[in-house]
Short mmCIF file of C-alpha atoms in Angstrom, two decimals:
data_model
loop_
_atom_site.label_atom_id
_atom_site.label_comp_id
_atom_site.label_asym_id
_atom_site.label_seq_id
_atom_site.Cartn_x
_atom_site.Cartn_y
_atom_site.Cartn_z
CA UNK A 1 47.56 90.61 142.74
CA UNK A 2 45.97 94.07 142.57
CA UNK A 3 49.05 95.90 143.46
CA UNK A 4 50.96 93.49 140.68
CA UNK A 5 48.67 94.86 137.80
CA UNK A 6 49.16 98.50 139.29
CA UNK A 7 52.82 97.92 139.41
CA UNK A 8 52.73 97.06 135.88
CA UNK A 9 50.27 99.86 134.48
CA UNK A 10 52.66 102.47 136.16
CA UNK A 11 55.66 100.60 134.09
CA UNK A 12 54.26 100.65 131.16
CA UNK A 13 53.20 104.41 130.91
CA UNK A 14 56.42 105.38 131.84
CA UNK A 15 57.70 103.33 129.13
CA UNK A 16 54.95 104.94 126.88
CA UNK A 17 55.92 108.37 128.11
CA UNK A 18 59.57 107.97 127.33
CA UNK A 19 58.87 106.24 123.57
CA UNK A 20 56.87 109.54 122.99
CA UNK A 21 59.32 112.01 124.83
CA UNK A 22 62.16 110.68 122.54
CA UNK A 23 60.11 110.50 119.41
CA UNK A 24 59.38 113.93 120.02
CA UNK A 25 62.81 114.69 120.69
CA UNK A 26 63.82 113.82 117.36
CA UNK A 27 61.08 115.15 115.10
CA UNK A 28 61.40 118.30 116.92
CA UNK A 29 65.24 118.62 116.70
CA UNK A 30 66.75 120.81 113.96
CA UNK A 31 67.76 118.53 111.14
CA UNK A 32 71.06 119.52 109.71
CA UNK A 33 71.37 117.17 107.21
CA UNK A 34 68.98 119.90 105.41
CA UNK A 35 72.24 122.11 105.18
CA UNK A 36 74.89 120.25 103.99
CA UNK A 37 73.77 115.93 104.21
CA UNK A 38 76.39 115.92 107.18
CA UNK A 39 74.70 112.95 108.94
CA UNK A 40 74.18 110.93 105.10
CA UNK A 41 77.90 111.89 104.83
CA UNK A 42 78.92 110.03 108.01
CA UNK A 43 76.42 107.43 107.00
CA UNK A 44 78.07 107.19 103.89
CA UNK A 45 81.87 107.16 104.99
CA UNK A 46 80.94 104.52 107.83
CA UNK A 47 80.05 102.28 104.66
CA UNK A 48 83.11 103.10 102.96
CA UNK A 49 85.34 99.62 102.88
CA UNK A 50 88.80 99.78 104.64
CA UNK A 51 91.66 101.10 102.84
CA UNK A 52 88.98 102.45 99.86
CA UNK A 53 89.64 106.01 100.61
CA UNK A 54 93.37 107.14 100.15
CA UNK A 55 92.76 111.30 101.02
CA UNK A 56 90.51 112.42 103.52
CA UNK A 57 89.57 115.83 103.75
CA UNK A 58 88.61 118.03 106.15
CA UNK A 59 88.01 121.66 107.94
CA UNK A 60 86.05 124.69 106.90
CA UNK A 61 83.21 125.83 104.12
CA UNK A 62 86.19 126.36 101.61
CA UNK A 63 86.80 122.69 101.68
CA UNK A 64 83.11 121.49 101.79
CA UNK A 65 82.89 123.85 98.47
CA UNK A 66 86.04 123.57 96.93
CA UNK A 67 86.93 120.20 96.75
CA UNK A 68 85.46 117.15 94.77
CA UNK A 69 86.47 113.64 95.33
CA UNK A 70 85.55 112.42 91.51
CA UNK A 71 87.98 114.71 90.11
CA UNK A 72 90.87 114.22 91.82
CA UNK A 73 90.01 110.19 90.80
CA UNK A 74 89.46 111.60 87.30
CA UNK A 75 92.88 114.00 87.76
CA UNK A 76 95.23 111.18 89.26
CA UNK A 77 93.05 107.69 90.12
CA UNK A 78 93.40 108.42 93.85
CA UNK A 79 90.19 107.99 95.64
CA UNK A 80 88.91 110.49 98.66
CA UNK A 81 86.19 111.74 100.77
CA UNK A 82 85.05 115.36 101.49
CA UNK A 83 84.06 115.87 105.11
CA UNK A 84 84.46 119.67 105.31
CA UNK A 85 81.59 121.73 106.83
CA UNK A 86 80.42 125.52 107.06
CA UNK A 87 82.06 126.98 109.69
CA UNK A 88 84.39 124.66 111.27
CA UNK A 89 85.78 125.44 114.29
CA UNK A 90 89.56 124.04 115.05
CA UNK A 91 88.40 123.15 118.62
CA UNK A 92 85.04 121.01 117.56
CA UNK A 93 87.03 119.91 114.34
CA UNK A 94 89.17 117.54 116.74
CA UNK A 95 86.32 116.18 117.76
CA UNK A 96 85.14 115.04 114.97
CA UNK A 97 88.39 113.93 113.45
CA UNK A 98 88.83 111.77 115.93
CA UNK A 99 85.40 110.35 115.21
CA UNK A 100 86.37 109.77 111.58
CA UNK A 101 89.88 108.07 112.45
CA UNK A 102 87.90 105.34 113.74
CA UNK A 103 85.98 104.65 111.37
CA UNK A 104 88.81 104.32 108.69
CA UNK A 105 92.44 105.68 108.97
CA UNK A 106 93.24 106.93 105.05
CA UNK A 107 97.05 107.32 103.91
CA UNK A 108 96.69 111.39 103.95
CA UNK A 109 94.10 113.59 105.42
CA UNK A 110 94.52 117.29 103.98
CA UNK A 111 93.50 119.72 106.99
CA UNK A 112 91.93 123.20 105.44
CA UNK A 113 93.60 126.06 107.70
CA UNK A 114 91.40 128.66 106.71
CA UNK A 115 90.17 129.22 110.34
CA UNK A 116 93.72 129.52 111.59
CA UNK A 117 93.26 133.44 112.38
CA UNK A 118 89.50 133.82 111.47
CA UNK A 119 88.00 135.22 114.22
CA UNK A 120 90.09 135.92 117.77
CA UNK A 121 86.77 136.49 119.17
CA UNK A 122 86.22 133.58 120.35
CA UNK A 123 84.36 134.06 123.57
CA UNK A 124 81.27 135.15 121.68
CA UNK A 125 80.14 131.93 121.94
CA UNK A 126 76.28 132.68 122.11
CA UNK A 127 76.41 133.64 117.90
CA UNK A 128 78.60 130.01 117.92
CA UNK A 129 75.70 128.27 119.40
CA UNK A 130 74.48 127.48 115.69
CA UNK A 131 77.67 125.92 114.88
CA UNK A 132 78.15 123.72 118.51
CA UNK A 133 74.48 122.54 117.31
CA UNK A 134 75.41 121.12 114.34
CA UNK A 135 78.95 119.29 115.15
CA UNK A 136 77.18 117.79 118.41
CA UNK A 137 73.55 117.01 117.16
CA UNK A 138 74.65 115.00 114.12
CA UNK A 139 77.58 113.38 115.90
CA UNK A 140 77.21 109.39 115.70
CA UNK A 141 79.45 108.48 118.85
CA UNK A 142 78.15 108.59 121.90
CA UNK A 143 81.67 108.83 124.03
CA UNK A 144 82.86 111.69 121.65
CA UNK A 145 79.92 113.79 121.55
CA UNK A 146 80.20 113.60 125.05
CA UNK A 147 83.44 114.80 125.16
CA UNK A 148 83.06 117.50 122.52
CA UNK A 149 79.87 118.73 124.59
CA UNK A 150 81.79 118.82 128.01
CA UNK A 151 84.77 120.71 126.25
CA UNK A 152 82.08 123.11 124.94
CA UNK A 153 80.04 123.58 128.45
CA UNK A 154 83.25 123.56 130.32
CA UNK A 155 85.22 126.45 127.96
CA UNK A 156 82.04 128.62 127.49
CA UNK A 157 79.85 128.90 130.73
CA UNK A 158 76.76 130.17 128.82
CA UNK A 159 75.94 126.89 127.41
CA UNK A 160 74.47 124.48 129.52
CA UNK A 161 74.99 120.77 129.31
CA UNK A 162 71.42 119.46 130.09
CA UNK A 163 70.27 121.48 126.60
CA UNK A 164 72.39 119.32 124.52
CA UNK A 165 71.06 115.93 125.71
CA UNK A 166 67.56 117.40 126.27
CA UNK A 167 66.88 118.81 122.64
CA UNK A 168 63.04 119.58 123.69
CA UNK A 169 64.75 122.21 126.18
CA UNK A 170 66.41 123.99 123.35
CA UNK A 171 63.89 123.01 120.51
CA UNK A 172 60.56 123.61 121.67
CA UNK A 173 59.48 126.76 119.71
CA UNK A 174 59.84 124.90 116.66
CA UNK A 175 56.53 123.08 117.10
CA UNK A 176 54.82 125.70 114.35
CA UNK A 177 57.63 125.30 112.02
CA UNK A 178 57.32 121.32 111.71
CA UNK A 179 56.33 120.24 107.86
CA UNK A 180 55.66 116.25 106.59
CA UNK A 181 59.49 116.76 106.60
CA UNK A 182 61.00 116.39 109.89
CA UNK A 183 58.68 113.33 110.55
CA UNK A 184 60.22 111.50 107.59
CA UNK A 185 62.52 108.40 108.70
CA UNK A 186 64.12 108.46 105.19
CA UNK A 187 64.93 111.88 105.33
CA UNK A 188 68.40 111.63 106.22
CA UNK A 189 69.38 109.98 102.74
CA UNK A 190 66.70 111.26 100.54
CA UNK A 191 68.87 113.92 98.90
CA UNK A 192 72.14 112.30 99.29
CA UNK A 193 74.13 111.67 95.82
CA UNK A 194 76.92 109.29 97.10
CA UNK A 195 78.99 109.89 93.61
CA UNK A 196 79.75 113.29 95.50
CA UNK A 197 81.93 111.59 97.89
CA UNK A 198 81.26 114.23 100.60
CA UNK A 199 81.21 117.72 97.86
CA UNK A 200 78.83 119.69 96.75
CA UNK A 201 77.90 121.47 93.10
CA UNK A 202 77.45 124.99 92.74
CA UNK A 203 76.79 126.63 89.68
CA UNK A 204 76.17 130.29 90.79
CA UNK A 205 78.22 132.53 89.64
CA UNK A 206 79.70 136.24 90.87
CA UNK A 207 82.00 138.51 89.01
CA UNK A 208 84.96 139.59 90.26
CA UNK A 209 88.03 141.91 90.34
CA UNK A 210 91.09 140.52 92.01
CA UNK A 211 91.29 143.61 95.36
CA UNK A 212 94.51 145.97 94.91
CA UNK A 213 97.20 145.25 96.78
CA UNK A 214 95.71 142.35 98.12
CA UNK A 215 98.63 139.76 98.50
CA UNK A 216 100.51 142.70 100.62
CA UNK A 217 98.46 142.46 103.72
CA UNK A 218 99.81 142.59 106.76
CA UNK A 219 100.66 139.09 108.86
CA UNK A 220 97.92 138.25 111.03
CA UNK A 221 98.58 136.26 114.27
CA UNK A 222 97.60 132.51 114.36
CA UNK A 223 94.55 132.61 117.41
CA UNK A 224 96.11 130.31 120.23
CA UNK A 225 93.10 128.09 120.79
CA UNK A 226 92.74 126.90 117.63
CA UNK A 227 96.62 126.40 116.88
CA UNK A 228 96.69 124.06 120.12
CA UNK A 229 93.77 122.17 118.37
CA UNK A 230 95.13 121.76 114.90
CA UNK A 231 98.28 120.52 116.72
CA UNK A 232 96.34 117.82 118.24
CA UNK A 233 95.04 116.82 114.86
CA UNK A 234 98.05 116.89 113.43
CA UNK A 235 99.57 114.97 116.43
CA UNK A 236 96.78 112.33 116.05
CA UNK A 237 97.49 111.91 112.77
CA UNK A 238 100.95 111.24 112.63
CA UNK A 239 100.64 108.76 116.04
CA UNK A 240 98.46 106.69 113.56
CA UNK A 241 101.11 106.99 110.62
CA UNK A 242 99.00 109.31 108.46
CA UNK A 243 100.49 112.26 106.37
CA UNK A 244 99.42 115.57 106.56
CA UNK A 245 99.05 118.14 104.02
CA UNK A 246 98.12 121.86 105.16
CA UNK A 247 95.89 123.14 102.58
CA UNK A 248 94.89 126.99 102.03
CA UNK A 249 91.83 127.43 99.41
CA UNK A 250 91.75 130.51 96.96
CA UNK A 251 89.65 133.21 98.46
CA UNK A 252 88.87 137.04 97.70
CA UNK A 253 88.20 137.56 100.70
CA UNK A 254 90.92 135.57 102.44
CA UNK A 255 93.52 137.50 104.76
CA UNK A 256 97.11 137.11 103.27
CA UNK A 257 98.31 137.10 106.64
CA UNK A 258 97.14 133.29 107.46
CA UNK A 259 99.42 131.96 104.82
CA UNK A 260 101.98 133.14 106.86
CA UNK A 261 100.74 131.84 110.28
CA UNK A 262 99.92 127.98 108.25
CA UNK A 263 103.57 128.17 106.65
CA UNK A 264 105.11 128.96 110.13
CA UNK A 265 102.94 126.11 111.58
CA UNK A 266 103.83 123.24 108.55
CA UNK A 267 107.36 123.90 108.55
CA UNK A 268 107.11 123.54 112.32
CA UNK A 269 105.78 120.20 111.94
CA UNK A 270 107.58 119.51 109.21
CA UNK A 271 104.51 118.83 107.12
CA UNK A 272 103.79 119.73 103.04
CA UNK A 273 101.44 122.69 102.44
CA UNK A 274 99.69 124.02 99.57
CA UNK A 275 98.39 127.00 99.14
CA UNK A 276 96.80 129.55 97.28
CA UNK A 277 97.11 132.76 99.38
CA UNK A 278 99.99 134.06 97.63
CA UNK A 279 100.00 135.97 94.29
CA UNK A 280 102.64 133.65 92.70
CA UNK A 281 100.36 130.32 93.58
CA UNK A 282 97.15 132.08 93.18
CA UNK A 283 98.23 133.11 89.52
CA UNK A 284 99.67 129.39 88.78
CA UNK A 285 95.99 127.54 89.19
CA UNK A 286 95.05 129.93 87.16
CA UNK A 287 91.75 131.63 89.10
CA UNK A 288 89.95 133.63 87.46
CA UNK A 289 87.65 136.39 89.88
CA UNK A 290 85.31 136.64 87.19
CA UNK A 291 84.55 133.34 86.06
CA UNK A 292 85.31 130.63 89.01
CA UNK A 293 83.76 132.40 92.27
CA UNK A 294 80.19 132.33 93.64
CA UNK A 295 81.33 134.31 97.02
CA UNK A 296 84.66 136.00 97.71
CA UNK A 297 84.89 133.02 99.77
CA UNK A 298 84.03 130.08 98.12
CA UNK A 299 84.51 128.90 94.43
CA UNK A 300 81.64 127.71 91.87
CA UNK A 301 82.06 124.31 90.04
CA UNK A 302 84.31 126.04 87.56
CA UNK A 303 86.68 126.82 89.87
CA UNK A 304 86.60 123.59 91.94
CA UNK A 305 87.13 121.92 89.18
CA UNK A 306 91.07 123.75 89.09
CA UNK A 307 91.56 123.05 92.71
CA UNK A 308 90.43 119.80 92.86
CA UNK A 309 92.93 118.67 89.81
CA UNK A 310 96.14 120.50 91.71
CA UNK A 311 95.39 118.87 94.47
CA UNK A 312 95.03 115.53 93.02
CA UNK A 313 98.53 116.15 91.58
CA UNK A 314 99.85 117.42 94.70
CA UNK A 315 98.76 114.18 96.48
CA UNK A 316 100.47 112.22 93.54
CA UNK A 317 103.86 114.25 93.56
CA UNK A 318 104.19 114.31 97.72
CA UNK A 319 102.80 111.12 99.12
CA UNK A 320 103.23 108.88 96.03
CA UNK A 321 99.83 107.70 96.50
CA UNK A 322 98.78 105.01 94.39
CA UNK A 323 96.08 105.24 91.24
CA UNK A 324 93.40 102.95 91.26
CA UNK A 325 91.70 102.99 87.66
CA UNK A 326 91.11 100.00 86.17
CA UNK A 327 91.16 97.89 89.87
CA UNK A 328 89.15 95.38 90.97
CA UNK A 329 86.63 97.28 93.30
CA UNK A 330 86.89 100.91 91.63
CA UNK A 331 84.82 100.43 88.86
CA UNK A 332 81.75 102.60 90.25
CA UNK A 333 84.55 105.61 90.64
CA UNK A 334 84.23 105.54 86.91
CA UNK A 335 80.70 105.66 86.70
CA UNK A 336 80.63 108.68 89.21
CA UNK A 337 83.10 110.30 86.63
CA UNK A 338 80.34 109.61 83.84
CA UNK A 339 77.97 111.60 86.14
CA UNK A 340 80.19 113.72 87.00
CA UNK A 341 80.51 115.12 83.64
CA UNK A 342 77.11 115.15 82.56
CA UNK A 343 76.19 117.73 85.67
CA UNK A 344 79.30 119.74 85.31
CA UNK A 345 78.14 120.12 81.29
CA UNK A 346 74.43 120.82 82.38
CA UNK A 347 75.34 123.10 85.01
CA UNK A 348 77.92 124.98 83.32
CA UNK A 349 75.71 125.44 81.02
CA UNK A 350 73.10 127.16 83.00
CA UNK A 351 75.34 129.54 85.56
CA UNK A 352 73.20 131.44 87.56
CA UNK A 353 74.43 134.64 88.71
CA UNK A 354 74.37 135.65 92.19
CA UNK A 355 74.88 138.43 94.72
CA UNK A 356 78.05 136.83 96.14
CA UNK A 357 76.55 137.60 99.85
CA UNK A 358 76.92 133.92 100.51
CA UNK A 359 79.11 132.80 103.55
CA UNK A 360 78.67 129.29 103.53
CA UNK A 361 78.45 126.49 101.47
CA UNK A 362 75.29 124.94 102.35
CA UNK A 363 72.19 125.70 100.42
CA UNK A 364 69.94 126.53 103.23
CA UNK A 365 70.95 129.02 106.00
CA UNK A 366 70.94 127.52 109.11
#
């Protein structure tokens, strides 16, 4: 009988030892839904009802700032969801595609090639760290998180595996940087607005002048990893019936040459693309360097506002995609309209200038 109870009080601390090891894994974990609400966002798409998002969009910070769901509704009636994210990488993007696929499979998903010749450095993988952190920690599926953190210990030998189940390996100087914060269950929706859809607001505001000669850069060469993963997005896309439309933001600071390495790879794939890296499109939405950027990277509201409406109409003209105001179960896209334009008013009407040092889109650095 004596060795029963013993038997059980070694059970239960064990049991007590891992409740407490994994609450303190997750307090102490970085919480990146502090950057950019990706884990409320996946929360919030999960919810989303089958066949209630039509466009899905995806890749880069020039997505995640550029493009809002409400006003492509308000543009065309076509209903969407933003899941772009500061620095994206082609590679982990899969990944996480995949992961979104099976949650709901939309009638177009618009992939942001921005990152198509980036950065060919892409074996300095110890300043990527930041960005494997965030696409793994907040990723929902089990089986693909696995497989996006083998593909990441396998391609870059620095990082080791047992750090990205173990997050008190890798996290355990942050113990004097805990607040009331990071032990707040309801602090993965606290801040989300679900009228968003997935965007973000910015109201800073940077003047520009459009760069001489800038349209007459050189070509720069598509980097070979990353091609071979947008091809398997665009592969998995089409094996599930979905269209594709390649999408290149407006950017000061974008190199000329990747509209050329995008158009090579749509008309390979015989998919649409629209883009804004040449001078004739660039002039046609009407951009203005002075008024509708907060980075050379990244447009304010202002200038969202223009992309977001041509691509609404470019959804509308290519994949025919039906308009849904004034159907039963879209009413609340017209109440996040009547937000909608209450912020943009307020916040247009209090621009805030700014540096234009920004890289990303979040609001806190990571």
């Amino acid at each position: 009988m004596a060795v029963k109870k013993q038997v059980w009080k070694v059970l239960i601390f064990i049991l007590l030892v891992a409740v407490c090891f994994l609450v303190c894994q997750n307090v102490i974990a970085y919480d990146w839904n502090r950057n950019e609400l990706l884990k409320s966002r996946y929360k919030d798409y999960a919810a989303e009802e089958d066949g209630a998002v039509d466009a899905l969009f995806f890749g880069p910070s020039t997505t995640y700032a550029d493009v809002l769901p409400v006003v492509i509704y308000e543009e065309s009636g076509i209903t969407s969801y933003n899941m772009g994210t500061s620095n994206q990488i082609p590679y982990l993007s899969y990944y996480e595609l995949l992961y979104l696929l099976k949650l709901h499979e939309p009638k177009v998903v618009v992939l942001d090639f921005s990152a198509i010749a980036l950065d060919k450095d892409v074996d300095a993988d110890q300043r990527r760290e930041t960005i494997y952190r965030k696409m793994t920690d907040t990723m929902p599926d089990p089986e693909i998180k696995k497989a996006m953190i083998d593909d990441i210990t396998t391609r870059f030998t620095s990082q080791r595996k047992l750090d990205y189940y173990l997050t008190l390996l890798r996290y355990h100087d942050r113990w004097e940087e805990l607040t009331s914060y990071d032990f707040d269950s309801r602090k993965v929706d606290a801040a989300y607005e679900k009228w968003m859809k997935g965007g973000t607001l910015n109201n800073h505001h940077a003047a520009y002048e459009m760069p001489e000669n800038f349209f007459n850069a050189e070509t720069n060469e598509a980097v070979p990893l990353y091609l071979e993963y947008y091809q398997k997005m665009v592969d998995l896309c089409k094996e599930r019936g979905i269209d594709v439309l390649v999408f290149l933001a407006p950017k000061l600071a974008l190199r000329p040459g990747d509209y050329m390495a995008a158009r090579d790879f749509a008309k390979a794939n015989d998919l649409k693309i629209l883009s804004f890296a040449s001078e004739k499109t660039f002039s046609a939405g009407r951009f203005d360097p002075a008024e509708d950027f907060y980075d050379t990277s990244h447009l304010n509201l202002k200038g969202q506002r223009k992309v977001s409406r041509l691509l609404a109409k470019a959804l509308a003209t290519y994949y025919e995609l039906p308009g849904h105001r004034g159907e039963e179960g879209f009413q609340k896209w017209d109440e996040y309209s009547r937000i909608y334009e209450e912020r943009y008013a307020e916040m247009t009407a209090s621009m805030i200038e700014s540096d234009g040092a920004s890289d990303d889109a979040g609001a806190e650095d990571e």
